[in-house]
């Protein structure tokens, strides 16, 4: 079975400061990892993915994520936060050996204060 | 915008009724997945359709069923609605290769279902 943990329900950061949203995963096969963002009353927007290759993945809106196989982590990062980044962030994993379903974490609310 | 559209955006139903939710997938995508997102939780996988057949299912009872049409659009049907079915229902489209691997999923804006 595959699972995703987002240990922080909420992350608070000041505008202009770097941000990190944490994610750890568990799969039996090869992990394929994703980050999505959800704004109020909206669906999920794709930010970035890791399938293979470079452990540092760059995505939309200046976000990036670092894949760490030994720590089974895929933390989302941004060098300088914007107030408009405030939203709900979801990490998800797909285990190709177990089918194509995405398993999501519980979400982390990012609050960026001016 | 992702190009994935869902209808209706909001719906209120009575316990015991049946509901049908609709989804149009993004152009070029052949796979549709449905997810249930309860308030304050992450989305939970319901099932996936590829070439008009269900090819993956999460831990949901048989009263959750679906269809995929030749144009790759899809329906989610829920029978005998229960109060706990109140949630945001998300449709996602992706493209599945002949090796069975999907591209990243693009989500619609969701249908908010309230069961009273």
XYZ file of C-alpha atoms in Angstrom:
230
model
C 0.000 0.000 0.000
C 1.166 3.514 -0.705
C 0.821 6.467 1.641
C 1.760 10.119 1.969
C 2.281 12.143 5.129
C 2.268 15.902 5.405
C 3.278 16.448 9.028
C 2.286 20.111 9.246
C -1.341 21.177 9.065
C -0.253 24.787 8.609
C 2.936 26.636 7.718
C 3.289 30.344 8.415
C 5.914 32.437 6.672
C 6.543 36.122 6.096
C 6.450 37.471 2.565
C 9.894 37.419 1.003
C 11.160 34.611 3.235
C 11.884 31.113 1.961
C 9.217 28.479 2.504
C 9.246 24.708 2.878
C 6.235 22.404 2.935
C 7.148 18.898 4.018
C 6.081 15.583 2.527
C 7.146 11.999 3.170
C 5.905 8.967 1.291
C 5.783 5.195 1.377
C 5.525 2.956 -1.690
C 6.499 -0.610 -2.444
C 7.788 0.135 -5.942
C 9.129 3.170 -7.763
C 7.601 6.423 -6.539
C 6.251 9.082 -8.808
C 5.631 12.220 -6.798
C 3.511 15.279 -7.362
C 2.600 18.572 -5.729
C -0.755 20.243 -6.247
C -2.136 23.531 -4.929
C -5.775 24.268 -4.127
C -7.233 27.739 -3.817
C -10.606 28.282 -2.072
C -13.563 26.789 -3.940
C -11.292 25.547 -6.702
C -9.975 22.235 -7.920
C -6.356 21.144 -7.702
C -3.701 22.816 -9.813
C -0.611 20.849 -10.835
C 2.649 22.401 -9.615
C 5.404 19.898 -10.351
C 6.344 16.230 -10.543
C 9.238 13.883 -9.992
C 9.432 10.753 -12.111
C 13.122 10.133 -12.595
C 16.376 12.007 -13.057
C 17.544 15.102 -11.217
C 16.477 15.125 -7.571
C 15.672 18.849 -7.711
C 12.544 19.476 -9.705
C 11.417 22.927 -10.809
C 7.760 23.708 -11.312
C 5.224 26.470 -11.766
C 5.198 29.863 -10.029
C 8.807 29.559 -8.821
C 8.219 26.424 -6.758
C 10.673 23.552 -6.639
C 10.865 20.260 -4.788
C 13.696 18.030 -3.681
C 13.406 14.256 -3.927
C 15.344 12.369 -1.270
C 15.161 8.613 -1.713
C 16.957 7.694 1.512
C 14.622 9.864 3.595
C 11.581 9.075 1.402
C 10.824 12.768 1.271
C 9.688 15.229 -1.374
C 9.607 18.658 0.235
C 8.199 21.660 -1.611
C 10.256 24.839 -1.527
C 10.277 28.399 -2.760
C 13.110 30.885 -2.209
C 10.878 33.924 -1.657
C 7.227 33.582 -0.629
C 4.420 35.776 -1.945
C 1.137 36.584 -0.200
C -0.591 35.113 -3.260
C 1.067 31.746 -2.487
C -1.319 31.362 0.463
C -3.339 28.236 -0.306
C -3.710 24.545 0.497
C -0.894 22.331 -0.777
C -1.150 18.602 -1.410
C 1.608 16.092 -1.962
C 0.677 12.934 -3.879
C 2.379 9.706 -4.861
C 1.720 7.236 -7.619
C 3.206 3.764 -7.456
C 3.383 2.499 -11.019
C 3.603 -1.070 -9.769
C 0.293 -0.676 -7.961
C -1.711 0.997 -10.689
C -2.302 4.567 -11.648
C -4.143 5.882 -8.612
C -2.841 8.959 -6.862
C -2.618 8.839 -3.084
C -2.741 12.274 -1.477
C -1.535 13.583 1.825
C -3.890 15.431 4.123
C -2.750 18.820 2.903
C -0.806 21.721 4.403
C -2.235 25.208 4.595
C 0.381 27.810 3.708
C -0.184 31.267 5.141
C 2.114 34.019 3.829
C 1.824 37.240 5.799
C 2.793 40.662 4.442
C -7.319 26.716 -16.632
C -6.866 22.972 -17.153
C -9.540 22.354 -19.766
C -11.279 19.861 -17.490
C -14.860 20.932 -16.855
C -17.314 19.547 -14.333
C -21.031 20.039 -13.903
C -22.861 21.029 -11.885
C -20.684 23.144 -9.594
C -22.999 22.751 -6.621
C -25.727 20.271 -5.802
C -27.991 19.571 -2.847
C -29.610 16.145 -2.542
C -31.665 14.306 0.052
C -30.455 11.164 1.767
C -31.444 8.095 -0.227
C -31.557 9.888 -3.575
C -29.304 9.251 -6.549
C -26.944 11.738 -8.196
C -25.021 11.979 -11.459
C -21.969 14.186 -11.826
C -20.377 14.946 -15.187
C -16.866 15.628 -16.408
C -15.358 16.623 -19.734
C -11.705 15.718 -20.007
C -8.916 17.829 -21.409
C -8.371 17.574 -25.143
C -5.997 14.731 -25.997
C -6.521 12.895 -22.706
C -7.954 9.372 -22.705
C -8.192 8.630 -18.977
C -10.540 10.022 -16.352
C -10.253 9.555 -12.601
C -12.679 10.577 -9.877
C -11.767 11.650 -6.364
C -13.786 12.484 -3.261
C -12.503 15.280 -1.056
C -14.233 15.543 2.303
C -13.941 18.813 4.190
C -10.468 19.286 5.624
C -9.028 16.176 3.989
C -7.011 15.222 0.971
C -8.713 13.742 -2.094
C -9.497 10.013 -2.003
C -9.365 7.951 -5.196
C -12.746 6.534 -6.224
C -12.044 4.942 -9.627
C -10.450 5.448 -13.007
C -11.704 4.858 -16.552
C -9.590 4.181 -19.610
C -11.076 3.379 -23.003
C -14.555 3.236 -21.482
C -13.627 0.577 -18.922
C -12.909 0.859 -15.222
C -9.243 0.017 -14.685
C -8.724 0.905 -11.053
C -10.890 1.384 -8.003
C -10.346 2.718 -4.515
C -12.083 1.705 -1.311
C -15.587 2.840 -2.230
C -18.788 0.735 -2.174
C -20.542 -0.443 -5.359
C -23.163 2.299 -5.074
C -20.424 4.517 -6.519
C -20.332 3.751 -10.233
C -19.197 5.435 -13.377
C -19.126 5.595 -17.122
C -16.725 6.833 -19.738
C -17.976 7.745 -23.183
C -16.244 7.453 -26.582
C -15.294 11.144 -26.417
C -13.580 10.363 -23.066
C -16.049 12.384 -21.013
C -17.268 10.670 -17.877
C -20.048 10.390 -15.320
C -19.962 9.526 -11.650
C -23.156 8.043 -10.265
C -23.883 7.643 -6.588
C -26.956 5.683 -5.462
C -28.642 5.668 -2.069
C -26.932 8.858 -0.933
C -25.739 9.048 2.645
C -24.935 12.120 4.714
C -21.227 11.171 4.641
C -21.239 11.446 0.843
C -21.240 15.222 1.262
C -17.940 16.311 -0.254
C -16.178 17.959 -3.171
C -16.013 15.518 -6.071
C -13.047 16.067 -8.347
C -12.546 14.764 -11.829
C -9.046 14.471 -13.258
C -7.963 13.713 -16.788
C -4.673 12.327 -17.977
C -3.208 10.415 -20.861
C -2.327 6.765 -20.497
C 0.351 5.270 -22.687
C 0.235 1.807 -24.204
C 2.552 0.718 -21.363
C -0.156 1.677 -18.906
C 1.580 4.720 -17.466
C -0.290 7.976 -16.944
C 0.904 11.506 -17.415
C 0.209 13.926 -14.575
C -3.461 14.427 -13.798
C -5.226 17.733 -14.441
C -8.219 18.459 -12.260
C -11.519 20.179 -12.812
C -12.930 22.705 -10.374
C -15.055 20.072 -8.684
C -18.700 19.544 -7.814
C -19.717 20.379 -4.255
C -22.338 17.807 -3.194
C -24.344 18.366 -0.038
C -26.566 15.561 1.225
C -29.247 16.597 3.707
